[in-house]
Amino acid sequence: MVEPDWMKEVRALVGKEYGHVHAWDPVNAPMARQWCEMMGVTNPVYTDPEFAAASVHGGLVAPPAMLQSWCEPGLHMNNYPPGSTDENPYEALKLIEAQGFPAVVAVNSELEFARYLRMGERLYYTTRLDAVGEQKTTALGTGYFVTLVMSYFAQKDDAPDEKVGQLLFRVFKFRPAERPKAEEAPPEATKPAIRRPAPGISDDTRFFWDGVREGKLLIQRCSGCGRLRHPPGPVCPHCHSFEWDTVQASGRGTVYSFVVMHYPEVPPFEHPNPIGLIELEEGTRLVAQLVGLNPEEVRIGQPVQVEFNCVDGELVLPQFRPVAH
Ligand code: ZN
C-alpha cells in the first residue's frame, strides 16, 4: 500500500541513535542482593562474597537479568543522572500517535548479555530506532510495529567503552479496532430505581396484606377452637378447621429474636439491616424490619410497636420501632 506522506518523517528517524542515559549508581552488591531477594534468586555467586571468590568468577557478579535495572530513572519518570541525554528516543511514537494511533502495547522484549557485570562497573545505554514496520492490522487494531534497541556499555577510563548487552524492545502503536457497540447503559439519573421486592400474596395471605394497607395488623383466628395463628394458612393445625376470621392486633410486642444483615449489601435495603422476629402481645410471631434504632443496639425482649410504612410509593409494610417499657 502507498504510505501516507507523514510517514516520511517517521521513516527518516529509522537508524537514529539517541545519546547516553547513565546509571545513577555503579553496579553494586546491595541492589543485587535486594533484586535476588525480590525475584527469589538464590545463587550465592550474586550475594555471597566468599562463595563468589571461590567460583569461576573470582568475585561477586551481578545477575545478568538486572541489566536494564541499573540505568532506570527510579521513582520519578525520566529522572536521569547529569550528563544523560534529554532527547526523546520515543519521538517516532509521538509522530505516529499524532496521526490518530493513540494506543500502544509492548509486544517483544529481548535481552542479550555479552558478559557478567562486576561490582563497581559504571553503565550507560544508547537507544537506536531500529525499525518501523509497514502498516498492519491485527486483532487489536491498525498501526505500526516500532522496534527500539538499547545498547548497554561499561564505561572505561583507559580503554574504549565495552558493550555488555542489549535490550530489544518492540511496541505496536495502533488505532484500536472498532468494537460492536454494546448497548449503552442508561445514565445514572434515568435508571429505574431498584424497587423493594414485594411480598408474594396468595389467597391465604391476602387478608393480611389488605389489612396492612389499611393500617391494621390482622391475625388469623380459628373459628373452631379460637386459637390465633401466623403465618396464615387454610387449616387450623390444632382442630383442623377450615373456618377462620381475624382479630386486629394491638401492634405492641417484643423482639423475640433478630438478625442484623451486614452482607451481602443487596439494594435497595440499607445496611446493616436489622430484621426482627416480633412476638405480638396476642402471642403470635411475625418477621418484620426493625426501624428507628441503631442496629448495634437491638436486644431480645426490646418492646416494639408496629407502624405502617409505604415504600416505592405503593407497597405498605408493617415495621417495628422500639418503644419505652
Ligand atoms: Zn382451630
Tab-separated table of C-alpha atoms and ligand atoms in Angstrom:
chain	number	residue	atom	x	y	z
A	1	MET	CA	0.000	0.000	0.000
A	2	VAL	CA	1.038	3.570	-0.533
A	3	GLU	CA	2.292	5.148	2.654
A	4	PRO	CA	0.822	8.416	3.782
A	5	ASP	CA	3.123	11.427	3.439
A	6	TRP	CA	3.572	11.887	7.155
A	7	MET	CA	5.301	8.501	7.384
A	8	LYS	CA	8.315	10.004	5.561
A	9	GLU	CA	9.126	11.951	8.696
A	10	VAL	CA	8.922	8.770	10.740
A	11	ARG	CA	11.000	6.746	8.260
A	12	ALA	CA	13.667	9.435	8.344
A	13	LEU	CA	14.208	8.660	12.012
A	14	VAL	CA	14.898	4.957	11.486
A	15	GLY	CA	18.525	4.248	12.352
A	16	LYS	CA	18.825	7.335	14.544
A	17	GLU	CA	20.956	6.882	17.650
A	18	TYR	CA	19.916	8.655	20.814
A	19	GLY	CA	22.540	9.638	23.338
A	20	HIS	CA	23.722	8.255	26.602
A	21	VAL	CA	21.455	7.517	29.540
A	22	HIS	CA	23.672	6.966	32.561
A	23	ALA	CA	23.183	4.790	35.620
A	24	TRP	CA	22.642	6.589	38.917
A	25	ASP	CA	24.815	4.074	40.744
A	26	PRO	CA	27.627	1.747	39.808
A	27	VAL	CA	26.841	-1.950	39.751
A	28	ASN	CA	26.628	-2.707	43.466
A	29	ALA	CA	26.080	-5.557	45.883
A	30	PRO	CA	23.128	-4.108	47.876
A	31	MET	CA	20.996	-3.624	44.758
A	32	ALA	CA	21.942	-7.079	43.508
A	33	ARG	CA	21.076	-8.642	46.862
A	34	GLN	CA	17.709	-6.903	47.017
A	35	TRP	CA	16.903	-7.859	43.434
A	36	CYS	CA	17.738	-11.510	44.192
A	37	GLU	CA	15.541	-11.383	47.268
A	38	MET	CA	12.586	-9.970	45.304
A	39	MET	CA	12.995	-12.373	42.411
A	40	GLY	CA	13.655	-15.421	44.563
A	41	VAL	CA	17.110	-15.927	43.054
A	42	THR	CA	19.294	-17.893	45.478
A	43	ASN	CA	22.544	-18.380	43.545
A	44	PRO	CA	25.255	-17.316	46.061
A	45	VAL	CA	27.546	-16.135	43.278
A	46	TYR	CA	25.433	-12.934	43.331
A	47	THR	CA	25.267	-12.434	47.089
A	48	ASP	CA	27.978	-14.356	48.974
A	49	PRO	CA	31.445	-12.766	48.511
A	50	GLU	CA	33.319	-15.811	49.814
A	51	PHE	CA	31.463	-18.243	47.646
A	52	ALA	CA	31.828	-15.936	44.639
A	53	ALA	CA	35.572	-15.556	45.246
A	54	ALA	CA	35.983	-19.317	45.037
A	55	SER	CA	33.858	-19.556	41.869
A	56	VAL	CA	34.944	-19.213	38.231
A	57	HIS	CA	34.092	-15.502	38.507
A	58	GLY	CA	36.645	-14.870	41.251
A	59	GLY	CA	34.285	-12.423	42.961
A	60	LEU	CA	30.680	-11.202	43.118
A	61	VAL	CA	28.915	-10.684	39.792
A	62	ALA	CA	25.504	-9.144	39.081
A	63	PRO	CA	22.561	-11.232	37.885
A	64	PRO	CA	22.536	-10.727	34.081
A	65	ALA	CA	18.770	-10.143	34.031
A	66	MET	CA	19.341	-6.978	36.107
A	67	LEU	CA	20.910	-5.297	33.069
A	68	GLN	CA	18.039	-2.890	32.405
A	69	SER	CA	17.555	-2.032	36.069
A	70	TRP	CA	20.973	-0.362	36.512
A	71	CYS	CA	20.024	2.558	34.262
A	72	GLU	CA	16.435	3.051	35.395
A	73	PRO	CA	15.372	6.567	36.423
A	74	GLY	CA	13.994	5.442	39.791
A	75	LEU	CA	10.839	6.639	41.406
A	76	HIS	CA	10.293	9.682	39.190
A	77	MET	CA	9.744	9.464	35.436
A	78	ASN	CA	12.668	10.465	33.228
A	79	ASN	CA	14.810	11.439	36.197
A	80	TYR	CA	18.229	10.558	34.784
A	81	PRO	CA	21.633	11.458	36.193
A	82	PRO	CA	23.506	14.535	34.992
A	83	GLY	CA	25.229	14.011	31.661
A	84	SER	CA	22.322	11.928	30.319
A	85	THR	CA	20.668	12.897	27.047
A	86	ASP	CA	17.433	14.834	27.088
A	87	GLU	CA	16.494	13.572	23.638
A	88	ASN	CA	13.300	11.545	23.452
A	89	PRO	CA	14.038	8.151	21.895
A	90	TYR	CA	10.292	7.660	21.509
A	91	GLU	CA	9.803	10.610	19.161
A	92	ALA	CA	8.751	8.284	16.337
A	93	LEU	CA	5.893	7.046	18.521
A	94	LYS	CA	4.800	10.629	19.116
A	95	LEU	CA	4.698	11.327	15.386
A	96	ILE	CA	2.641	8.197	14.741
A	97	GLU	CA	0.343	8.977	17.625
A	98	ALA	CA	-0.370	12.440	16.245
A	99	GLN	CA	-1.814	10.782	13.126
A	100	GLY	CA	-4.535	9.022	15.068
A	101	PHE	CA	-2.814	5.954	16.536
A	102	PRO	CA	-3.158	6.592	20.263
A	103	ALA	CA	-2.823	3.122	21.731
A	104	VAL	CA	0.372	1.240	22.449
A	105	VAL	CA	1.150	-2.280	23.548
A	106	ALA	CA	4.556	-3.841	24.155
A	107	VAL	CA	4.980	-6.982	22.084
A	108	ASN	CA	8.627	-8.054	22.398
A	109	SER	CA	11.374	-7.572	24.939
A	110	GLU	CA	14.589	-9.447	24.233
A	111	LEU	CA	17.615	-9.140	26.499
A	112	GLU	CA	21.085	-10.191	25.348
A	113	PHE	CA	24.126	-10.381	27.581
A	114	ALA	CA	27.753	-10.180	26.393
A	115	ARG	CA	29.256	-10.987	29.781
A	116	TYR	CA	28.709	-10.846	33.541
A	117	LEU	CA	28.909	-7.458	35.223
A	118	ARG	CA	31.192	-6.904	38.201
A	119	MET	CA	30.682	-4.706	41.201
A	120	GLY	CA	31.731	-1.111	40.651
A	121	GLU	CA	31.219	-1.000	36.879
A	122	ARG	CA	29.542	2.160	35.550
A	123	LEU	CA	26.947	1.652	32.851
A	124	TYR	CA	25.094	3.719	30.313
A	125	TYR	CA	22.948	2.876	27.339
A	126	THR	CA	22.186	4.364	23.970
A	127	THR	CA	18.968	3.859	22.017
A	128	ARG	CA	18.587	3.234	18.305
A	129	LEU	CA	15.309	3.395	16.458
A	130	ASP	CA	15.809	0.058	14.763
A	131	ALA	CA	12.724	-0.362	12.598
A	132	VAL	CA	9.224	0.857	11.861
A	133	GLY	CA	7.115	-1.759	10.090
A	134	GLU	CA	4.543	-1.399	7.353
A	135	GLN	CA	1.052	-0.598	8.452
A	136	LYS	CA	-0.534	-3.768	9.847
A	137	THR	CA	-3.964	-4.689	11.059
A	138	THR	CA	-4.168	-7.050	13.996
A	139	ALA	CA	-6.997	-8.091	16.264
A	140	LEU	CA	-6.152	-5.036	18.385
A	141	GLY	CA	-6.385	-2.563	15.566
A	142	THR	CA	-4.384	-0.944	12.793
A	143	GLY	CA	-0.950	0.522	13.313
A	144	TYR	CA	2.822	0.125	13.205
A	145	PHE	CA	5.332	-2.135	14.900
A	146	VAL	CA	8.182	0.029	16.181
A	147	THR	CA	11.447	-1.543	17.333
A	148	LEU	CA	13.988	0.153	19.567
A	149	VAL	CA	17.346	-1.330	20.582
A	150	MET	CA	19.053	-0.167	23.758
A	151	SER	CA	22.775	-0.982	23.839
A	152	TYR	CA	24.398	-1.153	27.263
A	153	PHE	CA	28.039	-0.166	27.768
A	154	ALA	CA	30.506	-0.333	30.622
A	155	GLN	CA	32.466	2.908	30.879
A	156	LYS	CA	36.259	2.522	30.747
A	157	ASP	CA	38.777	5.147	31.773
A	158	ASP	CA	41.743	3.671	29.940
A	159	ALA	CA	40.111	1.862	27.007
A	160	PRO	CA	37.125	2.175	24.670
A	161	ASP	CA	33.775	1.593	26.402
A	162	GLU	CA	32.688	-2.018	26.183
A	163	LYS	CA	29.272	-3.212	25.076
A	164	VAL	CA	27.939	-5.580	27.730
A	165	GLY	CA	24.457	-6.329	26.450
A	166	GLN	CA	21.377	-5.062	24.698
A	167	LEU	CA	17.639	-4.866	25.003
A	168	LEU	CA	15.367	-5.077	22.007
A	169	PHE	CA	12.003	-3.510	22.731
A	170	ARG	CA	9.156	-3.658	20.240
A	171	VAL	CA	5.778	-1.992	20.546
A	172	PHE	CA	2.652	-1.868	18.429
A	173	LYS	CA	1.397	1.703	18.074
A	174	PHE	CA	-2.165	1.494	16.889
A	175	ARG	CA	-5.654	2.797	16.390
A	176	PRO	CA	-7.934	0.415	18.329
A	177	ALA	CA	-10.312	-1.651	16.226
A	178	GLU	CA	-13.937	-0.554	16.374
A	179	ARG	CA	-15.878	-2.813	18.627
A	180	PRO	CA	-19.505	-3.605	18.106
A	181	LYS	CA	-21.208	-1.106	20.351
A	182	ALA	CA	-22.547	-2.682	23.484
A	183	GLU	CA	-25.996	-1.443	24.316
A	184	GLU	CA	-25.263	1.735	26.159
A	185	ALA	CA	-26.083	1.775	29.808
A	186	PRO	CA	-28.580	4.477	30.630
A	187	PRO	CA	-27.132	7.363	32.609
A	188	GLU	CA	-27.467	7.046	36.350
A	189	ALA	CA	-30.341	9.521	36.613
A	190	THR	CA	-32.607	7.694	34.163
A	191	LYS	CA	-32.035	4.225	35.592
A	192	PRO	CA	-35.165	2.905	37.210
A	193	ALA	CA	-34.665	2.886	40.959
A	194	ILE	CA	-34.268	-0.585	42.387
A	195	ARG	CA	-37.557	-1.402	43.997
A	196	ARG	CA	-38.131	-3.318	47.117
A	197	PRO	CA	-39.244	-6.889	46.458
A	198	ALA	CA	-42.951	-7.146	47.157
A	199	PRO	CA	-44.332	-9.993	49.240
A	200	GLY	CA	-45.864	-12.890	47.373
A	201	ILE	CA	-49.574	-12.727	48.131
A	202	SER	CA	-51.783	-15.810	47.988
A	203	ASP	CA	-55.456	-16.431	48.759
A	204	ASP	CA	-54.341	-17.499	52.234
A	205	THR	CA	-52.381	-14.321	52.988
A	206	ARG	CA	-54.348	-11.661	51.112
A	207	PHE	CA	-56.331	-10.633	54.192
A	208	PHE	CA	-53.078	-9.863	55.999
A	209	TRP	CA	-51.762	-7.530	53.271
A	210	ASP	CA	-55.162	-5.949	52.728
A	211	GLY	CA	-55.173	-5.172	56.453
A	212	VAL	CA	-51.669	-3.731	56.316
A	213	ARG	CA	-52.738	-1.367	53.520
A	214	GLU	CA	-55.496	-0.118	55.818
A	215	GLY	CA	-53.108	0.273	58.739
A	216	LYS	CA	-54.291	-2.828	60.568
A	217	LEU	CA	-52.227	-5.757	61.763
A	218	LEU	CA	-54.591	-8.726	61.457
A	219	ILE	CA	-54.103	-12.145	62.989
A	220	GLN	CA	-55.899	-15.207	61.706
A	221	ARG	CA	-58.190	-16.817	64.261
A	222	CYS	CA	-59.658	-20.325	64.045
A	223	SER	CA	-63.437	-20.306	64.199
A	224	GLY	CA	-63.399	-23.848	65.556
A	225	CYS	CA	-61.111	-23.579	68.582
A	226	GLY	CA	-60.457	-19.860	68.709
A	227	ARG	CA	-56.650	-20.175	68.515
A	228	LEU	CA	-54.611	-17.481	66.745
A	229	ARG	CA	-52.091	-18.465	64.111
A	230	HIS	CA	-49.419	-16.873	61.975
A	231	PRO	CA	-48.193	-17.243	59.279
A	232	PRO	CA	-51.668	-17.587	57.811
A	233	GLY	CA	-52.805	-20.945	56.471
A	234	PRO	CA	-56.001	-22.578	55.282
A	235	VAL	CA	-56.335	-25.088	58.110
A	236	CYS	CA	-56.082	-24.845	61.883
A	237	PRO	CA	-53.136	-27.046	62.932
A	238	HIS	CA	-54.917	-27.853	66.201
A	239	CYS	CA	-58.537	-28.693	65.316
A	240	HIS	CA	-58.176	-28.878	61.520
A	241	SER	CA	-61.000	-26.465	60.974
A	242	PHE	CA	-61.105	-24.580	57.699
A	243	GLU	CA	-63.191	-21.818	59.248
A	244	TRP	CA	-61.454	-18.679	60.363
A	245	ASP	CA	-61.799	-14.969	60.876
A	246	THR	CA	-59.364	-12.321	62.079
A	247	VAL	CA	-58.639	-10.134	65.046
A	248	GLN	CA	-56.829	-6.855	64.902
A	249	ALA	CA	-53.601	-6.903	66.882
A	250	SER	CA	-52.691	-4.034	69.151
A	251	GLY	CA	-49.378	-3.748	67.315
A	252	ARG	CA	-47.433	-3.988	70.556
A	253	GLY	CA	-44.884	-6.721	71.020
A	254	THR	CA	-41.304	-7.551	71.858
A	255	VAL	CA	-38.238	-8.622	69.927
A	256	TYR	CA	-38.285	-12.416	70.271
A	257	SER	CA	-35.203	-12.840	68.101
A	258	PHE	CA	-33.399	-10.864	65.429
A	259	VAL	CA	-30.698	-10.832	62.800
A	260	VAL	CA	-28.682	-7.886	61.504
A	261	MET	CA	-27.824	-8.286	57.837
A	262	HIS	CA	-24.376	-6.867	57.030
A	263	TYR	CA	-23.519	-8.706	53.865
A	264	PRO	CA	-24.290	-9.073	51.030
A	265	GLU	CA	-25.473	-5.500	50.622
A	266	VAL	CA	-28.475	-6.000	48.406
A	267	PRO	CA	-30.127	-2.821	47.143
A	268	PRO	CA	-32.452	-1.130	47.875
A	269	PHE	CA	-32.003	-2.159	51.505
A	270	GLU	CA	-29.815	-0.135	53.815
A	271	HIS	CA	-27.081	-1.977	55.649
A	272	PRO	CA	-26.632	-3.080	58.308
A	273	ASN	CA	-30.275	-4.134	58.106
A	274	PRO	CA	-31.927	-5.233	61.363
A	275	ILE	CA	-34.743	-7.751	60.985
A	276	GLY	CA	-36.779	-8.860	63.947
A	277	LEU	CA	-38.910	-11.838	64.863
A	278	ILE	CA	-41.571	-9.989	66.789
A	279	GLU	CA	-43.734	-11.657	69.373
A	280	LEU	CA	-47.031	-9.809	69.497
A	281	GLU	CA	-48.768	-9.406	72.824
A	282	GLU	CA	-51.559	-11.584	71.404
A	283	GLY	CA	-48.997	-14.430	71.239
A	284	THR	CA	-48.240	-14.922	67.544
A	285	ARG	CA	-44.924	-14.014	65.987
A	286	LEU	CA	-44.057	-12.402	62.706
A	287	VAL	CA	-40.924	-11.349	60.851
A	288	ALA	CA	-40.536	-7.647	60.090
A	289	GLN	CA	-37.935	-4.986	59.631
A	290	LEU	CA	-36.868	-3.013	62.679
A	291	VAL	CA	-36.716	0.757	62.229
A	292	GLY	CA	-35.712	3.764	64.266
A	293	LEU	CA	-32.883	2.077	66.120
A	294	ASN	CA	-29.161	1.570	65.962
A	295	PRO	CA	-28.618	-1.945	64.555
A	296	GLU	CA	-25.882	-2.406	67.171
A	297	GLU	CA	-28.407	-1.930	69.946
A	298	VAL	CA	-31.136	-4.421	69.094
A	299	ARG	CA	-31.860	-6.535	72.162
A	300	ILE	CA	-34.042	-9.564	72.721
A	301	GLY	CA	-37.041	-8.548	74.803
A	302	GLN	CA	-36.953	-4.978	73.478
A	303	PRO	CA	-40.563	-3.630	73.429
A	304	VAL	CA	-41.624	-2.525	69.966
A	305	GLN	CA	-44.658	-1.041	68.287
A	306	VAL	CA	-45.851	-1.600	64.737
A	307	GLU	CA	-46.038	1.181	62.210
A	308	PHE	CA	-47.095	1.027	58.594
A	309	ASN	CA	-44.690	2.477	56.111
A	310	CYS	CA	-45.183	2.972	52.402
A	311	VAL	CA	-42.178	2.182	50.211
A	312	ASP	CA	-41.759	2.867	46.496
A	313	GLY	CA	-44.975	4.863	46.599
A	314	GLU	CA	-47.291	1.844	46.758
A	315	LEU	CA	-46.058	-1.025	48.892
A	316	VAL	CA	-47.126	-0.797	52.537
A	317	LEU	CA	-45.129	-2.841	55.044
A	318	PRO	CA	-45.545	-3.412	58.762
A	319	GLN	CA	-42.348	-2.394	60.544
A	320	PHE	CA	-41.498	-2.234	64.209
A	321	ARG	CA	-39.998	0.597	66.188
A	322	PRO	CA	-38.646	0.419	69.738
A	323	VAL	CA	-40.787	1.937	72.447
A	324	ALA	CA	-40.162	2.524	76.109
A	325	HIS	CA	-41.397	-0.113	78.550
B	1	ZN	ZN	-58.662	-24.482	65.488
